Coordinates of C-alpha atoms and ligand atoms in Angstrom, one line a residue:
M1 CA 33.2 23.0 10.7
R2 CA 30.5 22.2 13.2
K3 CA 31.2 19.5 15.8
L4 CA 30.8 16.0 14.4
R5 CA 27.6 14.4 15.6
S6 CA 29.4 11.0 15.8
Q7 CA 31.7 12.5 18.5
E8 CA 28.8 12.4 20.9
W9 CA 29.3 8.7 20.9
L10 CA 32.9 8.0 19.8
G11 CA 34.5 11.0 21.4
K12 CA 33.1 10.4 24.8
K13 CA 35.3 9.8 27.9
G14 CA 34.6 7.3 30.6
K15 CA 32.5 4.1 30.6
D16 CA 30.1 5.2 27.9
G17 CA 32.8 6.2 25.4
F18 CA 34.6 2.9 26.2
I19 CA 31.5 0.9 25.4
Y20 CA 30.8 2.8 22.1
R21 CA 34.3 2.3 20.9
A22 CA 35.2 -1.1 22.3
W23 CA 32.3 -2.9 20.6
L24 CA 33.1 -1.3 17.3
K25 CA 36.7 -2.5 17.7
N26 CA 35.6 -6.1 17.6
Q27 CA 35.3 -5.5 13.8
G28 CA 39.0 -4.8 13.6
V29 CA 38.8 -1.0 13.8
P30 CA 42.0 0.8 14.7
E31 CA 42.1 3.6 17.4
D32 CA 42.7 6.4 14.9
E33 CA 39.4 5.7 13.1
F34 CA 37.7 7.5 16.1
D35 CA 39.9 10.6 15.9
G36 CA 37.3 13.0 14.7
K37 CA 36.7 11.4 11.3
P38 CA 33.3 11.9 9.8
V39 CA 31.3 8.6 10.3
I40 CA 29.4 7.9 7.1
G41 CA 26.5 5.4 7.1
I42 CA 26.0 3.4 4.0
C43 CA 22.3 2.6 4.2
N44 CA 22.1 -0.5 2.1
T45 CA 18.8 -1.8 0.6
W46 CA 20.5 -5.0 -0.5
S47 CA 18.4 -8.1 -0.3
E48 CA 18.2 -11.3 -2.4
L49 CA 14.5 -10.7 -2.2
T50 CA 15.0 -7.4 -4.0
P51 CA 16.6 -8.8 -7.1
C52 CA 17.1 -5.3 -8.6
N53 CA 19.4 -4.5 -5.6
G54 CA 21.1 -7.9 -5.5
H55 CA 24.5 -6.4 -6.4
F56 CA 24.5 -3.8 -3.6
R57 CA 27.0 -5.5 -1.3
E58 CA 29.6 -5.1 -4.0
L59 CA 28.5 -1.6 -4.8
A60 CA 28.8 -0.7 -1.1
E61 CA 32.5 -1.8 -1.2
S62 CA 33.1 0.9 -3.9
V63 CA 31.3 3.5 -1.7
K64 CA 33.5 2.5 1.2
K65 CA 36.7 2.9 -0.8
G66 CA 35.7 6.4 -1.6
I67 CA 34.8 7.3 2.0
L68 CA 38.2 5.9 3.2
Q69 CA 40.1 7.8 0.5
A70 CA 38.4 11.0 1.6
G71 CA 39.3 10.4 5.3
G72 CA 35.9 9.2 6.5
F73 CA 34.9 6.1 8.5
P74 CA 32.4 4.0 6.6
V75 CA 29.8 1.9 8.4
E76 CA 27.3 -0.1 6.3
F77 CA 23.9 -1.0 7.7
P78 CA 20.9 -2.9 6.4
V79 CA 17.4 -1.5 6.3
M80 CA 14.1 -3.0 5.1
S81 CA 14.1 -3.6 1.4
L82 CA 11.2 -3.9 -1.0
G83 CA 11.4 -6.1 -4.1
E84 CA 8.7 -4.7 -6.4
T85 CA 8.2 -8.0 -8.2
I86 CA 8.0 -10.2 -5.2
V87 CA 6.5 -8.4 -2.2
K88 CA 2.8 -9.1 -1.5
P89 CA 0.3 -7.7 -1.5
T90 CA 2.2 -4.7 -2.9
A91 CA 5.5 -3.0 -2.1
M92 CA 3.8 0.4 -1.8
L93 CA 2.0 -0.9 1.3
F94 CA 5.4 -0.9 3.0
R95 CA 7.1 2.2 1.5
N96 CA 6.2 4.3 4.6
L97 CA 7.3 1.5 7.0
M98 CA 10.6 1.2 5.2
S99 CA 11.1 5.0 5.5
M100 CA 10.6 4.7 9.2
D101 CA 13.3 2.1 9.4
V102 CA 15.7 4.4 7.4
E103 CA 14.8 7.4 9.5
E104 CA 15.2 5.8 12.9
S105 CA 18.3 3.9 11.9
I106 CA 20.1 7.1 10.8
R107 CA 19.0 9.1 13.9
A108 CA 19.8 6.4 16.4
N109 CA 23.4 5.9 15.3
P110 CA 26.6 7.9 15.4
L111 CA 26.4 9.1 11.8
D112 CA 27.6 12.4 10.3
G113 CA 26.4 11.7 6.8
V114 CA 24.6 9.1 4.8
V115 CA 24.9 7.3 1.5
L116 CA 21.7 5.8 0.4
L117 CA 22.1 2.8 -1.9
C118 CA 18.8 2.4 -3.7
G119 CA 17.5 0.8 -6.9
C120 CA 14.2 -1.0 -7.1
D121 CA 11.1 1.3 -7.2
K122 CA 10.2 1.9 -3.6
T123 CA 13.7 1.7 -2.1
T124 CA 14.6 5.1 -3.5
P125 CA 11.6 7.2 -2.2
A126 CA 11.5 5.3 1.1
S127 CA 15.2 5.9 1.7
V128 CA 15.0 9.6 0.8
M129 CA 11.8 10.1 2.8
G130 CA 13.5 8.6 5.9
A131 CA 16.8 10.6 5.4
A132 CA 14.8 13.8 4.8
S133 CA 13.1 13.5 8.2
V134 CA 16.6 13.4 9.8
G135 CA 18.4 16.1 7.8
L136 CA 22.0 15.0 7.7
P137 CA 24.2 15.4 4.6
T138 CA 22.9 12.8 2.3
I139 CA 23.9 11.5 -1.2
V140 CA 22.1 8.8 -3.2
V141 CA 23.9 6.1 -5.2
S142 CA 21.5 4.3 -7.5
G143 CA 22.1 0.7 -8.5
G144 CA 21.7 1.2 -12.2
T145 CA 19.6 -0.5 -14.8
M146 CA 19.8 -4.0 -16.2
L147 CA 21.3 -4.4 -19.7
T148 CA 18.7 -4.3 -22.4
G149 CA 17.1 -7.7 -22.7
R150 CA 17.7 -9.7 -25.9
Y151 CA 15.2 -12.2 -27.2
R152 CA 15.5 -13.9 -30.6
G153 CA 17.4 -10.9 -32.0
K154 CA 15.1 -8.3 -30.5
N155 CA 15.6 -5.8 -27.8
I156 CA 13.2 -6.3 -24.9
A157 CA 12.6 -5.0 -21.4
T158 CA 9.9 -4.8 -18.7
S159 CA 7.3 -3.0 -20.8
D160 CA 7.3 -6.0 -23.2
V161 CA 5.9 -8.2 -20.3
W162 CA 2.5 -6.5 -20.9
R163 CA 2.7 -6.9 -24.7
Y164 CA 3.7 -10.6 -24.5
A165 CA 1.0 -11.3 -21.9
D166 CA -1.6 -9.8 -24.2
E167 CA -0.3 -11.9 -27.0
V168 CA -0.7 -15.0 -24.8
I169 CA -4.3 -14.0 -24.1
K170 CA -4.8 -13.6 -27.9
G171 CA -3.2 -17.0 -28.6
T172 CA -0.5 -15.5 -30.8
F173 CA 2.3 -16.3 -28.4
T174 CA 2.7 -19.6 -26.5
N175 CA 3.3 -20.1 -22.8
E176 CA 6.6 -21.8 -23.6
E177 CA 7.8 -18.8 -25.5
F178 CA 6.6 -16.5 -22.7
R179 CA 8.7 -18.6 -20.3
E180 CA 11.7 -18.3 -22.6
V181 CA 11.5 -14.5 -22.5
E182 CA 12.1 -14.5 -18.7
G183 CA 15.8 -15.2 -18.8
A184 CA 16.3 -13.2 -21.9
M185 CA 14.8 -10.1 -20.3
C186 CA 16.6 -10.1 -16.9
R187 CA 20.1 -11.0 -18.0
S188 CA 22.3 -8.8 -15.7
D189 CA 22.3 -7.0 -12.3
G190 CA 20.2 -3.9 -12.1
H191 CA 16.7 -2.6 -12.1
C192 CA 14.1 -2.4 -15.0
A193 CA 15.7 -1.3 -18.2
V194 CA 13.0 1.2 -19.3
M195 CA 11.9 4.6 -17.9
G196 CA 9.8 2.8 -15.3
T197 CA 9.5 3.8 -11.7
A198 CA 13.0 2.8 -10.7
S199 CA 14.7 4.8 -13.5
T200 CA 12.2 7.6 -12.8
M201 CA 13.3 7.6 -9.2
A202 CA 17.0 7.6 -10.2
C203 CA 16.3 10.6 -12.4
M204 CA 14.3 12.2 -9.6
V205 CA 17.2 12.1 -7.2
E206 CA 19.6 13.4 -9.8
S207 CA 17.3 16.3 -10.8
L208 CA 16.7 17.1 -7.1
G209 CA 20.5 17.4 -6.8
L210 CA 20.8 14.5 -4.4
S211 CA 23.3 12.5 -6.4
L212 CA 26.3 13.2 -8.5
P213 CA 25.6 14.2 -12.1
G214 CA 25.2 11.2 -14.4
N215 CA 24.1 8.8 -11.6
A216 CA 20.7 8.1 -13.0
A217 CA 21.4 6.2 -16.1
I218 CA 24.7 4.2 -15.8
P219 CA 23.8 0.5 -16.2
A220 CA 24.5 -1.7 -13.2
A221 CA 26.9 -3.8 -15.3
D222 CA 29.0 -0.9 -16.5
S223 CA 32.2 -0.3 -14.5
R224 CA 31.4 3.3 -14.4
R225 CA 28.6 2.4 -11.9
K226 CA 31.3 1.5 -9.4
V227 CA 33.2 4.6 -10.2
I228 CA 30.3 6.9 -9.4
A229 CA 29.7 4.9 -6.2
Q230 CA 33.3 5.5 -5.2
L231 CA 33.2 9.2 -6.1
S232 CA 30.0 9.5 -4.1
G233 CA 31.8 8.0 -1.1
R234 CA 34.5 10.6 -1.4
R235 CA 32.0 13.3 -1.9
I236 CA 29.8 12.6 1.2
V237 CA 32.8 13.2 3.4
D238 CA 33.3 16.6 1.9
M239 CA 29.5 17.3 2.2
V240 CA 29.9 16.7 6.0
H241 CA 32.8 19.1 6.2
E242 CA 30.8 21.7 4.2
E243 CA 27.7 21.1 6.3
L244 CA 25.8 20.5 3.1
D245 CA 22.7 19.0 4.8
I246 CA 19.9 17.5 2.8
G247 CA 17.7 20.5 3.6
K248 CA 20.0 22.8 1.7
I249 CA 19.5 20.7 -1.4
L250 CA 15.8 19.8 -1.1
T251 CA 14.3 23.3 -1.6
R252 CA 11.1 24.2 -3.3
E253 CA 13.1 25.1 -6.4
A254 CA 14.7 21.7 -6.5
F255 CA 11.3 20.1 -6.3
E256 CA 10.2 22.3 -9.2
N257 CA 13.2 21.2 -11.2
A258 CA 12.4 17.6 -10.6
I259 CA 8.9 18.0 -11.9
V260 CA 10.2 19.7 -15.1
V261 CA 12.8 17.1 -15.7
N262 CA 10.3 14.3 -15.1
A263 CA 8.0 15.7 -17.7
A264 CA 10.9 15.9 -20.2
I265 CA 11.8 12.2 -19.7
G266 CA 8.2 10.9 -19.6
G267 CA 8.7 9.5 -16.1
S268 CA 6.4 7.2 -14.3
T269 CA 3.1 8.3 -12.7
N270 CA 4.4 7.0 -9.4
F271 CA 6.8 10.0 -9.4
V272 CA 3.8 12.2 -8.3
L273 CA 3.2 10.1 -5.1
H274 CA 6.8 9.8 -4.1
L275 CA 7.8 13.4 -4.7
L276 CA 4.7 14.7 -2.8
A277 CA 5.7 12.4 0.1
I278 CA 9.3 13.6 0.1
A279 CA 8.1 17.2 -0.1
G280 CA 5.8 16.5 2.9
R281 CA 8.8 15.3 4.9
M282 CA 10.8 18.4 4.0
E283 CA 7.8 20.6 4.8
V284 CA 8.1 22.1 1.3
P285 CA 4.6 23.1 0.0
L286 CA 3.9 21.1 -3.1
T287 CA 0.5 20.2 -4.6
L288 CA -0.9 18.1 -7.4
D289 CA -1.4 21.3 -9.4
D290 CA 2.3 22.0 -9.4
F291 CA 2.9 18.8 -11.4
D292 CA 0.4 19.9 -14.0
N293 CA 1.3 23.6 -14.1
L294 CA 5.0 23.1 -14.3
G295 CA 5.1 19.7 -16.1
S296 CA 2.4 19.8 -18.8
P297 CA 4.0 22.6 -20.9
I298 CA 7.4 20.8 -21.0
P299 CA 8.3 19.0 -24.3
L300 CA 9.0 15.3 -24.2
L301 CA 12.7 14.9 -24.9
A302 CA 13.5 11.3 -24.1
N303 CA 12.3 8.6 -26.6
L304 CA 12.2 5.8 -24.0
Q305 CA 9.9 2.9 -23.3
P306 CA 7.2 2.6 -22.1
S307 CA 6.2 5.8 -23.9
G308 CA 8.8 5.6 -26.7
K309 CA 11.2 3.4 -28.4
Y310 CA 14.5 3.0 -26.6
Y311 CA 15.9 1.6 -23.4
M312 CA 17.8 3.0 -20.4
E313 CA 21.1 1.6 -21.8
D314 CA 20.5 3.7 -24.9
F315 CA 19.7 6.7 -22.8
Y316 CA 23.0 6.4 -21.0
Y317 CA 25.0 6.1 -24.2
A318 CA 23.1 9.1 -25.6
G319 CA 24.3 11.3 -22.8
G320 CA 22.0 10.4 -19.9
L321 CA 20.1 12.8 -17.7
P322 CA 22.6 15.7 -18.0
A323 CA 21.9 15.8 -21.7
V324 CA 18.2 16.3 -21.0
I325 CA 18.8 18.8 -18.3
K326 CA 21.1 20.8 -20.6
Q327 CA 18.1 21.1 -23.0
L328 CA 15.9 22.4 -20.3
Q329 CA 18.0 25.4 -19.3
G330 CA 15.8 28.4 -19.0
K331 CA 13.0 26.2 -17.8
L332 CA 14.8 25.2 -14.6
H333 CA 16.2 27.0 -11.6
G334 CA 19.7 26.6 -12.8
H335 CA 21.4 28.0 -9.7
V336 CA 20.2 25.5 -7.1
I337 CA 23.0 23.6 -5.3
T338 CA 23.5 19.9 -5.8
A339 CA 25.3 17.2 -3.9
N340 CA 28.7 18.0 -5.6
G341 CA 28.5 21.5 -4.3
K342 CA 27.9 22.9 -7.8
S343 CA 24.7 24.2 -9.3
I344 CA 22.6 22.1 -11.6
H345 CA 23.5 24.5 -14.4
E346 CA 27.2 24.1 -13.9
N347 CA 26.8 20.3 -13.8
V348 CA 25.5 20.1 -17.3
A349 CA 27.7 22.7 -18.9
K350 CA 29.5 20.1 -21.1
A351 CA 26.5 17.7 -21.5
V352 CA 25.7 16.7 -25.1
S353 CA 23.1 14.5 -26.7
Y354 CA 25.1 11.9 -28.7
N355 CA 21.9 10.5 -30.3
E356 CA 19.0 12.9 -31.0
D357 CA 16.7 10.0 -31.8
V358 CA 17.1 9.1 -28.1
I359 CA 17.5 12.5 -26.5
A360 CA 15.9 15.2 -28.6
T361 CA 16.7 18.9 -28.6
N362 CA 14.4 21.4 -27.2
D363 CA 13.4 22.8 -30.6
K364 CA 12.7 19.3 -32.1
P365 CA 11.1 17.4 -29.2
F366 CA 9.3 14.1 -29.6
Q367 CA 6.1 15.7 -28.3
E368 CA 5.4 19.4 -27.8
A369 CA 3.8 18.9 -24.4
S370 CA 4.4 16.1 -22.0
G371 CA 4.2 15.6 -18.3
L372 CA 1.3 14.4 -16.3
V373 CA -2.1 16.0 -16.4
V374 CA -4.2 16.4 -13.4
V375 CA -7.9 15.9 -14.2
R376 CA -10.7 16.9 -11.9
G377 CA -14.5 16.6 -11.7
N378 CA -17.3 15.0 -9.6
L379 CA -15.6 11.6 -10.1
A380 CA -12.3 12.9 -8.8
E381 CA -12.8 16.0 -6.6
R382 CA -9.3 16.0 -5.4
G383 CA -7.9 14.9 -8.7
C384 CA -6.7 12.0 -10.7
I385 CA -3.8 11.8 -13.1
I386 CA -3.0 10.6 -16.6
K387 CA 0.2 10.3 -18.5
P388 CA -0.7 11.5 -22.0
S389 CA 2.6 10.3 -23.5
A390 CA 1.6 6.7 -22.6
A391 CA -2.1 7.1 -23.7
S392 CA -3.9 7.0 -27.0
P393 CA -4.6 10.4 -28.6
H394 CA -8.1 9.3 -29.8
L395 CA -9.2 8.6 -26.3
M396 CA -8.1 11.8 -24.7
K397 CA -11.6 13.2 -25.2
H398 CA -14.1 10.4 -24.7
K399 CA -17.6 9.5 -23.5
G400 CA -18.6 5.9 -22.7
K401 CA -20.6 3.7 -20.5
A402 CA -19.0 2.4 -17.3
V403 CA -18.2 -1.3 -16.9
V404 CA -17.6 -1.5 -13.1
F405 CA -15.5 -3.9 -11.1
E406 CA -15.9 -3.6 -7.4
D407 CA -12.4 -4.7 -6.6
I408 CA -9.4 -6.4 -8.2
E409 CA -10.8 -9.9 -7.4
D410 CA -14.1 -9.0 -9.1
Y411 CA -12.1 -7.8 -12.2
R412 CA -10.0 -10.9 -12.3
S413 CA -13.0 -13.2 -12.1
R414 CA -15.1 -11.4 -14.8
F415 CA -12.9 -9.5 -17.3
N416 CA -12.6 -12.4 -19.6
D417 CA -16.2 -13.6 -19.2
P418 CA -17.6 -14.0 -22.7
E419 CA -20.9 -12.6 -21.3
L420 CA -19.3 -9.4 -20.0
D421 CA -21.5 -6.5 -21.3
I422 CA -18.8 -4.4 -22.8
E423 CA -18.1 -2.5 -26.0
E424 CA -15.2 -0.7 -27.6
T425 CA -16.3 2.7 -26.2
S426 CA -16.9 1.4 -22.6
V427 CA -15.0 2.9 -19.7
L428 CA -13.5 0.3 -17.4
V429 CA -13.8 1.4 -13.7
L430 CA -11.9 -0.4 -10.9
K431 CA -12.8 0.4 -7.3
N432 CA -11.1 -0.3 -4.0
V433 CA -7.5 -0.3 -5.1
G434 CA -6.5 3.0 -3.4
P435 CA -4.2 3.6 -0.5
K436 CA -6.8 2.4 2.1
G437 CA -9.0 0.2 -0.1
Y438 CA -6.6 -2.5 -1.2
P439 CA -4.7 -1.6 1.1
G440 CA -1.5 -0.2 -0.3
M441 CA -2.6 1.1 -3.8
P442 CA -1.3 -1.6 -6.0
E443 CA -0.2 -1.2 -9.6
V444 CA -3.4 -2.6 -11.2
G445 CA -4.9 0.6 -12.8
N446 CA -3.8 -0.5 -16.3
M447 CA -6.2 -3.4 -16.3
A448 CA -5.6 -5.8 -19.2
L449 CA -8.3 -5.4 -21.8
P450 CA -10.9 -8.2 -21.9
K451 CA -10.1 -10.9 -24.5
K452 CA -13.2 -10.2 -26.4
M453 CA -12.1 -6.6 -26.9
Q454 CA -8.6 -7.8 -27.9
D455 CA -10.1 -10.3 -30.4
K456 CA -11.8 -7.3 -32.0
G457 CA -8.5 -5.6 -32.4
V458 CA -9.0 -3.1 -29.7
T459 CA -5.6 -2.0 -28.2
D460 CA -6.6 0.6 -25.8
M461 CA -9.7 1.7 -23.7
V462 CA -10.3 4.4 -21.1
R463 CA -9.6 2.9 -17.6
I464 CA -10.3 4.7 -14.3
S465 CA -9.3 3.6 -10.8
D466 CA -8.0 4.8 -7.5
G467 CA -4.9 2.6 -7.9
R468 CA -1.5 3.1 -9.5
M469 CA 0.0 1.6 -12.6
S470 CA 3.5 0.3 -13.1
G471 CA 5.9 2.9 -14.5
T472 CA 6.6 0.3 -17.3
A473 CA 2.9 0.2 -18.3
F474 CA 0.9 2.3 -20.8
G475 CA -2.6 3.0 -21.9
T476 CA -5.3 5.7 -21.5
V477 CA -5.4 5.2 -17.8
F478 CA -6.7 7.6 -15.2
L479 CA -5.0 6.8 -11.8
H480 CA -4.7 7.9 -8.2
T481 CA -8.4 9.1 -8.0
A482 CA -8.9 11.0 -4.8
P483 CA -10.8 10.7 -2.7
E484 CA -10.5 6.9 -3.3
S485 CA -13.6 4.7 -3.3
A486 CA -12.9 3.1 0.1
D487 CA -12.7 6.6 1.6
G488 CA -16.1 7.5 0.3
G489 CA -15.1 9.1 -3.0
V490 CA -17.7 9.3 -5.8
L491 CA -15.8 6.5 -7.5
A492 CA -17.5 4.2 -5.0
L493 CA -20.9 5.1 -6.4
V494 CA -20.4 4.4 -10.0
Q495 CA -22.7 1.7 -11.4
N496 CA -22.6 -0.3 -14.6
G497 CA -24.0 1.7 -17.5
D498 CA -23.4 5.1 -16.0
L499 CA -22.1 7.6 -18.6
I500 CA -18.5 8.8 -17.9
E501 CA -16.9 11.7 -19.8
V502 CA -13.2 12.6 -19.9
D503 CA -11.5 15.5 -21.6
V504 CA -7.8 15.6 -20.9
E505 CA -7.3 18.9 -22.7
K506 CA -9.9 20.5 -20.5
K507 CA -8.7 18.6 -17.5
F508 CA -12.1 17.3 -16.8
I509 CA -13.6 14.0 -15.7
H510 CA -17.4 13.7 -15.1
L511 CA -19.8 11.0 -14.0
H512 CA -23.2 11.9 -15.7
V513 CA -25.3 11.0 -12.7
D514 CA -27.2 13.8 -10.9
D515 CA -26.5 14.7 -7.4
E516 CA -29.8 13.5 -6.0
E517 CA -29.1 10.0 -7.4
L518 CA -25.6 10.0 -6.1
E519 CA -26.9 11.0 -2.7
S520 CA -29.3 8.1 -2.6
R521 CA -26.6 5.7 -3.7
R522 CA -24.3 7.1 -0.9
K523 CA -27.0 6.2 1.7
N524 CA -26.6 2.6 0.7
W525 CA -22.8 2.6 0.6
S526 CA -20.5 1.5 3.4
A527 CA -16.7 1.3 3.5
P528 CA -15.4 -2.2 2.8
D529 CA -14.4 -4.3 5.7
L530 CA -10.8 -5.2 4.9
G531 CA -10.3 -7.6 7.8
F532 CA -7.1 -6.1 9.0
D533 CA -7.4 -5.5 12.8
R534 CA -3.9 -5.6 14.1
G535 CA -0.2 -4.7 13.3
Y536 CA 1.3 -2.4 10.8
V537 CA -1.4 -2.8 8.2
A538 CA -4.2 -1.8 10.5
H539 CA -2.2 1.2 11.6
Y540 CA -1.5 2.0 7.9
I541 CA -5.2 2.0 7.0
K542 CA -6.0 4.3 9.8
H543 CA -3.3 6.8 9.1
V544 CA -2.5 6.7 5.3
Q545 CA -3.3 9.9 3.5
Q546 CA -4.9 10.1 0.1
A547 CA -2.9 10.0 -3.2
D548 CA -3.0 13.8 -3.6
L549 CA -0.9 14.0 -0.5
G550 CA 1.6 11.4 -1.5
A551 CA 0.0 8.5 0.5
D552 CA 2.4 9.1 3.4
L553 CA 1.2 8.3 6.9
D554 CA -0.2 11.4 8.5
F555 CA 2.1 11.2 11.6
L556 CA 5.2 10.9 9.4
T557 CA 4.9 14.2 7.5
G558 CA 7.6 16.7 8.6
K559 CA 10.8 15.9 10.3
S560 CA 12.3 15.2 13.7
G561 CA 15.9 16.2 13.0
H562 CA 19.1 14.4 14.0
V563 CA 19.1 15.1 17.7
V564 CA 18.5 12.1 19.9
K565 CA 16.2 13.5 22.6
R566 CA 16.8 11.0 25.4
N567 CA 20.0 9.3 26.3
S568 CA 20.1 6.2 28.4
H569 CA 23.9 6.0 28.5
Ligands
LIG1 FE1 12.7 -3.6 -9.5 FE2 11.4 -2.9 -11.9 S1 11.1 -4.6 -10.5 S2 12.9 -1.9 -10.8

């Protein structure tokens, strides 16, 4: 076994070693804890302001038990946490900042391995991005989902927020009833109970091989969540002994596996951004086209909201992610190594779907082709994406006149204006909600339909933006347009009444305005002044990359390793 990194601190002689050890001893640590035991950091994203991760202090205790049982020395530390529902202007603005906190916290401390405790949407990719740039043995423990909500005898979860909100607009649901749903929906610890971004991220880490098998779907309230946390604590100690660094797990083949699995579960569109950013940290070449080429031929096997019918709790009882992965054998790189030291193929050898209405078999999928489709054209030269499983089949090939909103404030002030010039076939265009333009790329791409359209019984329309949409949302929504409008993309030049054509099968999106006219519009265009001139946000706007590169900061791609270059003591 290679020399423990922690010994550079705790194994030192003289004054420096004294200082490193003595101050740790004030927490009641006996001498033999420093005798060459692997020191395992538990990187905890607990925060009362991240309600989905609110149970993580307790979960960390289970991880600690496991580390101690395996002969390691656990040290829990806090990092920035991002509560998706609370953080303004949008949690995505701070994903990269949080990843810096994780990276520097790991590197700066005497750690030999890391357990990442993550749950709510951004806490998983940010933690993995940070850990990837250091490179130590790393295992992820997800927090688990909430129990399925129950309202007046019905199952509910986050995707119903959009449905009930539309009903309130239509006047078929009262504000009092809407308020009553709140407590009925979020009735236990855990993150959103559908295949939204948090569950997609939990599935992503499991399919990448960064967690123990089965980690993705165990509800937070199920005692087996604590069991897997404890087992992960035991396992990380062995990973240190085996020198199973994160770089040995996060190979190009592992990324390809994650794309295939994400297609089969109908995962969130946010998956694209986060996986691209993690690949960027690992210096693994991955492009938008990989998502399309590898993902779009994959059948949809999970019948889960927001695309389907069931909830994450049902998914767990039906066999969870291993049951999906089992069905994908032959489409995956089965030999790749995972956190438990076994191949992904070995991990699912005994997996079974206990309910084929929730997890289908490969020969009887819910949809023949799934995944995310990358669409290109003059309106999205570097691509935009759509999730067909969450869209309406009749709108996948469509031509309509643009109804343009210059930014989210413009949309909010006008979308319910009775005078809004809009018809059923119109295409809603929202500008300036990209990585730079908002800034932070908020989840507003699935604009609610104007009341006058809803009153006519319209349930879906084509929507195009440079923003994101919540993993719990749905609709015929083209997202992540690159280059974004604030970066001079053609999206910035769209005007009301312009004809827009989309054809998902042909992977095509086109603004029917000739080049000469576009050139003349460009001469009158200037980038919006966002009014951020200091601090992190100003730095973010200057350095954030476009969506097709994962919206990471340009100076954060790649890794710096675990070596501390200078040493003041
Ligand atoms: Fe945290 Fe949905 S808000 S997972």
